[in-house]
Coordinates of C-alpha atoms in Angstrom, one line a residue:
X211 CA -13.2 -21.9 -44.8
X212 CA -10.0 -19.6 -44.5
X213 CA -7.2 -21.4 -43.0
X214 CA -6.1 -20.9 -39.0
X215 CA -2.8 -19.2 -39.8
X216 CA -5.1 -16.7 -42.2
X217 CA -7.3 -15.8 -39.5
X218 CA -4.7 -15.3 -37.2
X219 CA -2.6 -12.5 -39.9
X220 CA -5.4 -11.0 -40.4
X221 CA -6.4 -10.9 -36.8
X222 CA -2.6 -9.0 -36.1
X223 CA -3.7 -6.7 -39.4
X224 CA -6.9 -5.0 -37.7
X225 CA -5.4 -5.4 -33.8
X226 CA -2.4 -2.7 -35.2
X227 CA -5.1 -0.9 -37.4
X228 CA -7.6 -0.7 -34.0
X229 CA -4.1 0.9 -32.6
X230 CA -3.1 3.0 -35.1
X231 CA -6.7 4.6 -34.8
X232 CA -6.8 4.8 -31.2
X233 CA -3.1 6.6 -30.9
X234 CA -4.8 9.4 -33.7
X235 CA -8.4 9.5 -31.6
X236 CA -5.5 10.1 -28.4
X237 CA -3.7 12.8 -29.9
X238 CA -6.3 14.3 -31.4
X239 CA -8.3 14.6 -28.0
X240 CA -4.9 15.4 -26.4
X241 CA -4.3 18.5 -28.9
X242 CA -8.0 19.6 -28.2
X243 CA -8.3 19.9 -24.7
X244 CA -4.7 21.7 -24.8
X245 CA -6.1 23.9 -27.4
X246 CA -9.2 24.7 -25.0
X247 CA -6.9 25.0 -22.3
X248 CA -4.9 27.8 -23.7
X249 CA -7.9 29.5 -24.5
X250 CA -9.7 29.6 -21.3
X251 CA -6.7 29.2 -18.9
X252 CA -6.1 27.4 -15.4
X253 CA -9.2 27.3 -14.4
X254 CA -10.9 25.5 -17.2
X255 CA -7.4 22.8 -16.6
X256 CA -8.1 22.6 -13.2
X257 CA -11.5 21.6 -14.0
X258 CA -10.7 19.1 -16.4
X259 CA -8.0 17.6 -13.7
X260 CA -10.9 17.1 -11.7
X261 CA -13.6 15.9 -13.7
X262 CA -10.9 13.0 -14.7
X263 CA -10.0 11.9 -11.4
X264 CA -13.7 11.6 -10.5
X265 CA -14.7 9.8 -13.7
X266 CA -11.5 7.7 -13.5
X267 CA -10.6 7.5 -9.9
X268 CA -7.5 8.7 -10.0
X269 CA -7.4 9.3 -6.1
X270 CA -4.1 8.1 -4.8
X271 CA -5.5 4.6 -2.9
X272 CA -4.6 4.3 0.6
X273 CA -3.1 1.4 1.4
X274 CA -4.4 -0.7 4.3
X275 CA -2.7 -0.1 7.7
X276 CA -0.2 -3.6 8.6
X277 CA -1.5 -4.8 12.3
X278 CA 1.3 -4.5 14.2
X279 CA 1.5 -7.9 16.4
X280 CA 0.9 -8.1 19.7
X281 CA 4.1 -8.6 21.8
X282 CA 4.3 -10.5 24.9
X283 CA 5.8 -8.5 27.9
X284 CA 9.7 -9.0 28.7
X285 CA 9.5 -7.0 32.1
X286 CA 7.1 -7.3 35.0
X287 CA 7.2 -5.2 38.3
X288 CA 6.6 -7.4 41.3
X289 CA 5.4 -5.0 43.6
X290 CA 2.7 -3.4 41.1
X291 CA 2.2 -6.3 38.0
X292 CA 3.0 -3.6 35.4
X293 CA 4.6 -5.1 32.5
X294 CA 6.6 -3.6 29.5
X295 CA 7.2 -5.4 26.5
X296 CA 10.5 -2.9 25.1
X297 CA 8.9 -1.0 22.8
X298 CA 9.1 2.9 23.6
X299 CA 10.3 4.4 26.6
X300 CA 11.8 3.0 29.5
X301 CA 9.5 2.9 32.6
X302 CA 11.0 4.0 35.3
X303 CA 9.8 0.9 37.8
X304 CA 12.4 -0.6 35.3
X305 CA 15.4 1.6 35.4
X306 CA 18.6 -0.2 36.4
X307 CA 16.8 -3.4 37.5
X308 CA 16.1 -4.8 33.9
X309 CA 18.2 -8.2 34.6
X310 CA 16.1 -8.6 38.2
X311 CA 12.4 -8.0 36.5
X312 CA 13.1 -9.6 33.2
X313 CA 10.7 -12.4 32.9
X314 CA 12.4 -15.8 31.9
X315 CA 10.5 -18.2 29.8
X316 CA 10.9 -20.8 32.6
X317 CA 8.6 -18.7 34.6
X318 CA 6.0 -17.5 32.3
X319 CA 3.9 -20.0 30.4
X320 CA 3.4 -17.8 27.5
X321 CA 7.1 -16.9 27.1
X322 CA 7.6 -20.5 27.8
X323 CA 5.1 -21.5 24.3
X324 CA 6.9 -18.3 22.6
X325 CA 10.6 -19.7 23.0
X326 CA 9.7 -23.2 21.8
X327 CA 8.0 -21.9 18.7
X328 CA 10.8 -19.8 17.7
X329 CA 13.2 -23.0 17.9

């Protein structure tokens, strides 16, 4: 029985022949298709772009969309209960009376577990 370190040299011998064969098979098909390509024009590459992104999937993937997290209001109008949290535009309930309707954590039990967390 052929010794371990044999096996293993031979093993490397056919894994860069395997190679070898594969880069000629790949330039070879590669030569070929440019060839045909020539020949019959865009149309027939156009084709061929296709038929390999089907075969091969080569859409580009669309990544999943983040959830953006749900932010707790900062401001809360008193007379109507709206609330903004600061993200886009400025209501105007809120214009020039952001210190008055800012909601404290002291006051809000959700702001109150949101403050401790972030300690």
């Amino acid at each position: 029985m052929p010794e371990l370190s044999e096996l293993l040299k031979r093993k490397a011998e056919i894994d860069a022949q395997i190679e070898s064969a594969q880069a000629e098979a790949r330039e070879a098909g590669i030569k070929t298709v440019t060839a045909l390509a020539d020949e019959l024009g865009e149309s027939f590459a156009l084709e061929v772009i296709k038929l390999l992104n089907e075969r091969f999937n080569f859409q580009r993937k669309t990544g999943k969309r983040r959830k953006t997290s749900k932010m707790l209001p900062k401001y809360r109008d008193p007379s109507t209960g709206k609330t903004w949290n600061g993200r886009g535009r400025l209501p105007r309930w809120l214009a020039g009376h952001e210190a008055e309707y800012e909601i404290r954590p002291e006051t809000d039990p959700r702001q109150r577990e949101l403050a401790a967390t972030s300690e």
